[in-house]
Tab-separated table of C-alpha atoms in Angstrom:
chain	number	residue	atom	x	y	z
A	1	UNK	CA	-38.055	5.610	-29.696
A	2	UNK	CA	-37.381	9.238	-30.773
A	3	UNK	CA	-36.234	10.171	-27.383
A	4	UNK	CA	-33.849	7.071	-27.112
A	5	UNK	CA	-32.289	7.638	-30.623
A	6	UNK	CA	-31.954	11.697	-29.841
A	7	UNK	CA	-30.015	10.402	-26.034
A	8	UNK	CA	-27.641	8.388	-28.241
A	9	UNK	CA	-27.119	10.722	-30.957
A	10	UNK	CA	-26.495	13.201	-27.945
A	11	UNK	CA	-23.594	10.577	-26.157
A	12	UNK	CA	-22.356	10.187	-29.896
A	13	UNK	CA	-21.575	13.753	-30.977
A	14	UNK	CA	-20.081	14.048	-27.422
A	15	UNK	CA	-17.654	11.371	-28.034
A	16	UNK	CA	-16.358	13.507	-31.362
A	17	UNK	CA	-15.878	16.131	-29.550
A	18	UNK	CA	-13.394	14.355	-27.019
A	19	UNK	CA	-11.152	12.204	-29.434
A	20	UNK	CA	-7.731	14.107	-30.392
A	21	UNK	CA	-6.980	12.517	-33.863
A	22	UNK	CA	-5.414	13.556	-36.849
A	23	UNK	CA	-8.454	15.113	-38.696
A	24	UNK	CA	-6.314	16.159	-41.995
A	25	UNK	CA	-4.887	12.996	-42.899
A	26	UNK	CA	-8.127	11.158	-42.062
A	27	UNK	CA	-10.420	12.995	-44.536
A	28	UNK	CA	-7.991	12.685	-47.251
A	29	UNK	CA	-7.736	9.445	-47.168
A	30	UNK	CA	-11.187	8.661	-46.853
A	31	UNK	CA	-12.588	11.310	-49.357
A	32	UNK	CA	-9.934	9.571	-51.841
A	33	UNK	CA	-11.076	5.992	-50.944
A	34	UNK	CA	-14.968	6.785	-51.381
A	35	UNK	CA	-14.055	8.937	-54.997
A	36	UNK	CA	-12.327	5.642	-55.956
A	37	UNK	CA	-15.276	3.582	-54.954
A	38	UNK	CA	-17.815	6.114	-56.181
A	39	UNK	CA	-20.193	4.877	-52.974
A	40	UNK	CA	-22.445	7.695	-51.315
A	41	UNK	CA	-22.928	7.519	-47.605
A	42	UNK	CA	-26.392	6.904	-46.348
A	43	UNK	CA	-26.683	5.908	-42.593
A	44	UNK	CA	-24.572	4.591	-39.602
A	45	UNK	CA	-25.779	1.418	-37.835
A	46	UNK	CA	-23.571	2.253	-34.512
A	47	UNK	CA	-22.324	-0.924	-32.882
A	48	UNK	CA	-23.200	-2.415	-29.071
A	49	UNK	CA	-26.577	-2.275	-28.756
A	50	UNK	CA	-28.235	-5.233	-26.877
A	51	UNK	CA	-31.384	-5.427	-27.210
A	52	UNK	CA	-31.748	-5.864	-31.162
A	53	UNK	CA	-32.145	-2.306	-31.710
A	54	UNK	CA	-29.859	0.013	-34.375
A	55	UNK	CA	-28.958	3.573	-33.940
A	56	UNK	CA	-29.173	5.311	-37.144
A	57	UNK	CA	-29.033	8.870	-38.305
A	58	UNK	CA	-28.562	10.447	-41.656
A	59	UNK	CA	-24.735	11.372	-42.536
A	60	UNK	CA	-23.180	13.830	-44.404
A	61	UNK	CA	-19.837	13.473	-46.107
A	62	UNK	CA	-18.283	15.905	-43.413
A	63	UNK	CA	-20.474	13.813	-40.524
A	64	UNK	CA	-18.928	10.681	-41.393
A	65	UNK	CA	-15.796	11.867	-41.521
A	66	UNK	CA	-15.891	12.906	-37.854
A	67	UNK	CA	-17.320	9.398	-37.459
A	68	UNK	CA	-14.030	7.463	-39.085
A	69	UNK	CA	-12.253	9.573	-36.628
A	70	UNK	CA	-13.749	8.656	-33.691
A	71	UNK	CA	-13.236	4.738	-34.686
A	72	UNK	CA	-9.463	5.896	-34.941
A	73	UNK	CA	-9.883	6.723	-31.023
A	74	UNK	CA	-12.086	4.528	-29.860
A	75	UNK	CA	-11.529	1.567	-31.785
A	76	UNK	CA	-10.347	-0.626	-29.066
A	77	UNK	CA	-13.738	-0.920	-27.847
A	78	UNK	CA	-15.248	-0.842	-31.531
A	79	UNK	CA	-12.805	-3.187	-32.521
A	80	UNK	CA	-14.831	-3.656	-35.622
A	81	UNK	CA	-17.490	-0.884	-36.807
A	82	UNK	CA	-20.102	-1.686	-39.191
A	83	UNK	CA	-21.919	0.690	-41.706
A	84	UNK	CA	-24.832	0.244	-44.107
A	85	UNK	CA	-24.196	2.544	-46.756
A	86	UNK	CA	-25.905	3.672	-50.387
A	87	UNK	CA	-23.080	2.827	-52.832
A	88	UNK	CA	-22.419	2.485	-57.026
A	89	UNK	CA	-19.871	0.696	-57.935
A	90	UNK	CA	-18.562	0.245	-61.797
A	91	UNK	CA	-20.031	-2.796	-63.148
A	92	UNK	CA	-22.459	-3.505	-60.303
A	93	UNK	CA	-25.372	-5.621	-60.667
A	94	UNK	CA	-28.407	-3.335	-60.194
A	95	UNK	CA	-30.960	-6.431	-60.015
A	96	UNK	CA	-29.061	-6.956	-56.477
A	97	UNK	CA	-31.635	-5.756	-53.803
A	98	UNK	CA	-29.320	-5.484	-50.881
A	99	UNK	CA	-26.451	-2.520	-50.235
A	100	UNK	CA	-23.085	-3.928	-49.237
A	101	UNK	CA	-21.851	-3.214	-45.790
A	102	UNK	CA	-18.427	-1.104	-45.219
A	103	UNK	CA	-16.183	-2.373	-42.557
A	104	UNK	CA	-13.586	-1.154	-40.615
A	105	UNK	CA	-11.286	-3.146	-38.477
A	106	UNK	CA	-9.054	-1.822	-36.067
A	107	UNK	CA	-6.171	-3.396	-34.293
A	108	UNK	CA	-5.072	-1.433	-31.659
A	109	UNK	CA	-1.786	-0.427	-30.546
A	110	UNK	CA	0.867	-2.944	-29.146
A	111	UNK	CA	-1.303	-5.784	-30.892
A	112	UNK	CA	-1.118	-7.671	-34.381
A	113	UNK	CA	-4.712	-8.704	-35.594
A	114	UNK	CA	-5.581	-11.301	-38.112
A	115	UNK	CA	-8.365	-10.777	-40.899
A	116	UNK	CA	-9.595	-12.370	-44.002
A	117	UNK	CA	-11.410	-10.202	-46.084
A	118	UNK	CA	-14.479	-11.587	-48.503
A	119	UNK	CA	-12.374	-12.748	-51.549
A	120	UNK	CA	-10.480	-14.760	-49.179
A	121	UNK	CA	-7.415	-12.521	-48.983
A	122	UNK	CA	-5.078	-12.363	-45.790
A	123	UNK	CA	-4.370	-9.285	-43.874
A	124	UNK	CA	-2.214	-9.028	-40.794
A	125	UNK	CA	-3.011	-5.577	-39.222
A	126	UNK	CA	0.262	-3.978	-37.076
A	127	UNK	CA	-0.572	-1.734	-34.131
A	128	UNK	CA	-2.717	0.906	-34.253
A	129	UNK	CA	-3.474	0.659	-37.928
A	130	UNK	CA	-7.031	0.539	-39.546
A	131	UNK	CA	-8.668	-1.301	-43.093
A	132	UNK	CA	-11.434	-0.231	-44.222
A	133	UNK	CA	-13.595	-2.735	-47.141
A	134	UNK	CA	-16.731	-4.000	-48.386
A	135	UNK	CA	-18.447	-7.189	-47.354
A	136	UNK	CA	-18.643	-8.118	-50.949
A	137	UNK	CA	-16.561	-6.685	-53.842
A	138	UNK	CA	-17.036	-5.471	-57.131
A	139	UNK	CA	-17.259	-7.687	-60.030
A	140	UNK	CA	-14.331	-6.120	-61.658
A	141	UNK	CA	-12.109	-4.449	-58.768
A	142	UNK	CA	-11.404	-5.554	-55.023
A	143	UNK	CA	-10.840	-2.061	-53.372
A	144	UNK	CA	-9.589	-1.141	-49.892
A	145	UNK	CA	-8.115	1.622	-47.800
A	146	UNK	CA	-5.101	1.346	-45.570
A	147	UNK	CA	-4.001	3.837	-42.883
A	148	UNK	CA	-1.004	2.416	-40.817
A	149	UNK	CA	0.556	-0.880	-41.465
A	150	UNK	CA	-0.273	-4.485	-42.908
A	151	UNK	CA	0.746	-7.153	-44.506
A	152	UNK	CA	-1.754	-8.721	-47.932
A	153	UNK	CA	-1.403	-12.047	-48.894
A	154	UNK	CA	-4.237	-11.164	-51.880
A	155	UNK	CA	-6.600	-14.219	-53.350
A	156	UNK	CA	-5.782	-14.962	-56.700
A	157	UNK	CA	-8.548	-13.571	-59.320
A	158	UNK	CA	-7.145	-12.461	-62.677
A	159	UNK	CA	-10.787	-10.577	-63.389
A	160	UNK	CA	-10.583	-8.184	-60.273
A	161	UNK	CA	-7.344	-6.550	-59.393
A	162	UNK	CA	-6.915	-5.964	-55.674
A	163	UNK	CA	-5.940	-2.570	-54.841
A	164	UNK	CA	-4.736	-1.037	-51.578
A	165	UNK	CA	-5.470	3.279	-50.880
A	166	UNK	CA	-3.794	4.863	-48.464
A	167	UNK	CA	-4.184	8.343	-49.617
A	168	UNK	CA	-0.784	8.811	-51.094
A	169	UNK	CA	-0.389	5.445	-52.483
A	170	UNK	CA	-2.365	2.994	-54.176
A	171	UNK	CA	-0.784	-0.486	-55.015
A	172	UNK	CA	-2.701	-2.716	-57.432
A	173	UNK	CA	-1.889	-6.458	-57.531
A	174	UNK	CA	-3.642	-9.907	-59.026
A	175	UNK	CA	-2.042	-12.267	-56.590
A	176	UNK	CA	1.021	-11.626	-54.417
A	177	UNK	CA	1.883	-10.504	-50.905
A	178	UNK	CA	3.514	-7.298	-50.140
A	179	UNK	CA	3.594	-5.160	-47.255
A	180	UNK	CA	2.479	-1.191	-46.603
A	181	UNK	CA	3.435	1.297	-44.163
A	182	UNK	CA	1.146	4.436	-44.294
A	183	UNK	CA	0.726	5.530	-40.836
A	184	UNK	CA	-0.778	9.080	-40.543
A	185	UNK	CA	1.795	11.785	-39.594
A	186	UNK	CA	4.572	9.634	-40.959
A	187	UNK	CA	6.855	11.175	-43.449
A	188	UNK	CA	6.947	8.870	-45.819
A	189	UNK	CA	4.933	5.922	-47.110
A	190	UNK	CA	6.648	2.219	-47.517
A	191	UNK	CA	5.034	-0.633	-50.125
A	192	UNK	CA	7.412	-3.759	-49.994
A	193	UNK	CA	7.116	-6.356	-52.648
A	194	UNK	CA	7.499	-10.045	-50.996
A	195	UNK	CA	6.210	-12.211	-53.707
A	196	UNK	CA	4.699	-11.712	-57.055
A	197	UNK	CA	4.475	-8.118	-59.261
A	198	UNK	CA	2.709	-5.238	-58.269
A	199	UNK	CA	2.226	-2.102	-59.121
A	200	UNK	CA	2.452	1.763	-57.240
A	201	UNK	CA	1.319	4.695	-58.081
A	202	UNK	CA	2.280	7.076	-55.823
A	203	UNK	CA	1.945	11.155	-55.077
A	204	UNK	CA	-1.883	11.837	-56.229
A	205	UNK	CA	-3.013	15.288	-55.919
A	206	UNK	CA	-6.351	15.482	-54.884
A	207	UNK	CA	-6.861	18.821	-57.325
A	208	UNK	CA	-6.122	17.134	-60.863
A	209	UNK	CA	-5.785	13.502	-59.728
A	210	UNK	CA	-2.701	13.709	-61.699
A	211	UNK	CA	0.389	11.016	-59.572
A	212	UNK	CA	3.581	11.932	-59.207
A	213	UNK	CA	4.792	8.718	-60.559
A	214	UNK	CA	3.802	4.773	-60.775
A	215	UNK	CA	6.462	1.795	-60.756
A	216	UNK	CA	6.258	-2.143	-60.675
A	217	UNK	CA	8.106	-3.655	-57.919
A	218	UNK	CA	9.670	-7.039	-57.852
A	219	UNK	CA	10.270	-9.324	-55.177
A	220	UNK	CA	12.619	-7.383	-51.892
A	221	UNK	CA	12.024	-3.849	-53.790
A	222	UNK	CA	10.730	-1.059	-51.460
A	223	UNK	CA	9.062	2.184	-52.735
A	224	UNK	CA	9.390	4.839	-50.480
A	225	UNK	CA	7.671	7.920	-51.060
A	226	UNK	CA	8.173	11.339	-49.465
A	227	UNK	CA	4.887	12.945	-48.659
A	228	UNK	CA	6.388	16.476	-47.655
A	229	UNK	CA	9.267	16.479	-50.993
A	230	UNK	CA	7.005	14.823	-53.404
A	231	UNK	CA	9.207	12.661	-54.174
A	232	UNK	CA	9.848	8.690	-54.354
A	233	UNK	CA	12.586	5.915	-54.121
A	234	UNK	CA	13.028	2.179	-54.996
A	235	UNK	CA	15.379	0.152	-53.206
A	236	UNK	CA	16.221	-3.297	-52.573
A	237	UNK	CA	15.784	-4.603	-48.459
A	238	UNK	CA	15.804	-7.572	-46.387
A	239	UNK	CA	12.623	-8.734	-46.207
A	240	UNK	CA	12.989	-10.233	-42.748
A	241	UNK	CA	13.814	-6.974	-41.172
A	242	UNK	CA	10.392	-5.173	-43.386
A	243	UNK	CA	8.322	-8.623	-41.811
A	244	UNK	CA	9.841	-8.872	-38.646
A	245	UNK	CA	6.888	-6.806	-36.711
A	246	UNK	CA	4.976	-9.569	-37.647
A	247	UNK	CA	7.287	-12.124	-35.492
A	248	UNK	CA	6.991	-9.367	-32.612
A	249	UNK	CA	10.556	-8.222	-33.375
A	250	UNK	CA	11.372	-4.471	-33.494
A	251	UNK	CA	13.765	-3.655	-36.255
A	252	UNK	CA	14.948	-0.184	-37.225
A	253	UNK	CA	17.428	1.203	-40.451
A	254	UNK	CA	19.096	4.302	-40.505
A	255	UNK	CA	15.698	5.997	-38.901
A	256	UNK	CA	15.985	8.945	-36.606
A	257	UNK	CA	14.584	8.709	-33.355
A	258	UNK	CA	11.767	10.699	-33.734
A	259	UNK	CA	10.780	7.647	-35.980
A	260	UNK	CA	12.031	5.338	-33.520
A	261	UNK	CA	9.302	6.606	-30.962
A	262	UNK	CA	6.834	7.028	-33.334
A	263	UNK	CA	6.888	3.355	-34.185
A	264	UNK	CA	7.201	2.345	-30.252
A	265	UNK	CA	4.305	4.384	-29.611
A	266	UNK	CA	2.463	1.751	-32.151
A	267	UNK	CA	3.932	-1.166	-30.876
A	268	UNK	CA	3.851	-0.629	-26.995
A	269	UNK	CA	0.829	1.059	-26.611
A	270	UNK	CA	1.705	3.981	-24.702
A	271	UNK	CA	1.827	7.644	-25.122
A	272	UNK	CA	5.154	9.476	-26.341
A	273	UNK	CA	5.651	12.532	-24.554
A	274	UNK	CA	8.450	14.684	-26.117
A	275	UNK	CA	9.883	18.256	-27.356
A	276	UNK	CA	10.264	17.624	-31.178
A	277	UNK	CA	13.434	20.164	-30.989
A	278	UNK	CA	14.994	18.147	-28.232
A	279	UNK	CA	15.860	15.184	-30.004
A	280	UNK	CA	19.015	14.573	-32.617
A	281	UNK	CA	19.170	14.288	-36.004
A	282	UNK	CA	21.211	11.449	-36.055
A	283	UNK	CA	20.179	8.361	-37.598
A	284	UNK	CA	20.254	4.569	-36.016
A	285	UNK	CA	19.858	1.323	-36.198
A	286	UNK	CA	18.606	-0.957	-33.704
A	287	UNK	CA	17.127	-4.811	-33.774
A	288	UNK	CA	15.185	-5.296	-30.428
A	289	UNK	CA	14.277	-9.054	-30.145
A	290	UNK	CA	10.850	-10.438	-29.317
A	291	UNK	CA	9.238	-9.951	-25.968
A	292	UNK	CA	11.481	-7.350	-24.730
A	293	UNK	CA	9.139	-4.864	-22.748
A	294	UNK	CA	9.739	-0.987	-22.978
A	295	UNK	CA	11.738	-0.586	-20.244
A	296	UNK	CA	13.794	-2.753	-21.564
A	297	UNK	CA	14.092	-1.091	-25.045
A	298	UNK	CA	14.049	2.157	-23.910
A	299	UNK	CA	17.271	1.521	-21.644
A	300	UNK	CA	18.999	0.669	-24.976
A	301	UNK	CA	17.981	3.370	-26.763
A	302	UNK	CA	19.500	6.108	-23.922
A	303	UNK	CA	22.494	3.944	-23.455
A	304	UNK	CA	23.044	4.130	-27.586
A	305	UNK	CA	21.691	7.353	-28.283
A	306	UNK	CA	23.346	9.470	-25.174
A	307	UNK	CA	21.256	11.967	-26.315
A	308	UNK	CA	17.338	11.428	-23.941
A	309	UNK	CA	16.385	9.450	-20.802
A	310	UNK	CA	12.801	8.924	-20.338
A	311	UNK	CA	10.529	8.170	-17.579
A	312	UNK	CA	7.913	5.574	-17.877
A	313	UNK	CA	4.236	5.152	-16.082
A	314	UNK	CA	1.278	2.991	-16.819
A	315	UNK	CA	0.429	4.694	-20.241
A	316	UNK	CA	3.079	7.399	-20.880
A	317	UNK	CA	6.707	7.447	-21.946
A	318	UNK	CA	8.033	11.123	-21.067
A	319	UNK	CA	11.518	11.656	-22.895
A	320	UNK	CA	14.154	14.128	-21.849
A	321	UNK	CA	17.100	15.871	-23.064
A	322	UNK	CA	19.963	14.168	-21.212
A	323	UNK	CA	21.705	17.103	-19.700
């Protein structure tokens, strides 16, 4: 009924107003995604309802923005969120009488998640990262958008190259497996060749959708691209330490430790409390076997670092200056 859709739509905009998320990096990676696509939002089918019927409202582009958001905070309990949408996309069919349907899964912090996308491709999801794809793909591209971490084992189809967005960084591939790091509020963006050829093009300005640079990576190279310099890297790694979140093993490189907490935050599942000015610019490296619990890891990092000493409750992680 009109009253029960306008009481929903009501609880709805509520929730956006209460989830803290990074709002930047979330609309430019989704306004880059959907250009890429070409596919026009129509309606939201929100998830949870019982008793067979849909909530559905009209979006806009800056609506469903807010929307994405909200899955980024909520998506623990909308572990996967559906939309119907309007769409074009090059060389589809137009004798087809039914719209795709976008999804988004979300695996939330201090979890891995497992998903197989239409084509058959494998994705392994890291903590608190998101993918966002069609139930059916083009006929001539397989297109999806990334924001934090996974690993793609991509189907084999030499007619539809499989490409990964993640705002700064697309990587393009036939048939491989290579692994991304693109969390939002990161520095830099990772794409890790394990098998096969793939290739990057990194640095994309939204204004004259002119990249920085592209590159084809071989097996154990790493791209790394600097989102703040502009600026981008290839180097060879150990591809056990770039795979080893996906054993439950914590491995860090020469990473300060305000990247050190960032990627605890992901994996444990609690909130990082912390003056950005109080912590040292050194770099370390650390290798924290599986199953060790924070506590544990954090009692290692003050014992190495000398430098914080943190306090730990049900949810947070407070970290002080040791003085």
């Amino acid at each position: 009924s009109k009253a029960k859709n306008e009481a929903l739509e009501s609880i709805w905009n509520e929730s956006l107003a209460e989830i803290d998320t990074d709002n930047e990096s979330a609309d430019e990676v989704f306004d880059r995604w959907l250009k890429n696509n070409r596919i026009g939002v129509d309606c939201l089918k929100k998830p949870g309802e019982t008793d067979g019927a849909s909530y559905e409202k009209t979006l806009t582009a800056s609506s469903y923005r807010s929307i994405l958001r909200v899955w980024q905070g909520v998506a623990a309990i909308l572990a996967v969120a559906v939309i119907s949408m309007a769409w074009l996309l090059a060389g589809h069919n137009s004798s087809e009488t039914s719209a795709p349907t976008m999804i988004q899964a979300f695996c939330p912090a201090g979890q891995i998640r497992n998903v197989i996308l239409p084509d058959g491709t494998q994705v392994i999801l890291n903590g608190a990262s998101t993918i966002t794809y069609l139930d059916r793909f083009a006929k001539d591209r397989r297109d999806v958008m990334l924001m934090g971490e996974a690993d793609f084992k991509v189907a084999k189809d030499a007619d539809r190259p499989f490409t990964v967005s993640t705002g700064d960084m697309d990587v393009t591939a036939l048939g491989t497996e290579f692994n991304i790091k693109a969390y939002p509020g990161s520095r830099t963006v990772a794409a890790t060749l394990v098998d096969g050829l793939v290739r990057v093009v990194y640095g994309t300005e939204e204004e004259n959708r002119v990249p920085v640079g592209n590159a084809e990576l071989h097996p154990a190279q790493q791209l790394l691209f600097d989102r703040s310099a502009r600026v981008a890297e290839i180097k060879d790694v150990n591809l056990n330490d770039i795979t080893a979140w996906q054993r439950g093993e914590l491995v860090f490189d020469n990473v300060t430790l305000y990247e050190i907490l960032n990627e605890l935050e992901n994996r444990f599942a609690h909130k990082f409390v912390y003056s950005l000015g109080a912590l040292p610019a050194d770099r370390y490296t650390f290798r924290f076997r599986k199953g060790m619990t924070l506590d544990e890891v954090m009692n290692v990092v003050e014992d190495v670092t000398g430098a914080v000493r943190c306090a730990i409750d049900d949810n947070t992680c407070n970290i002080y200056p040791n003085s």
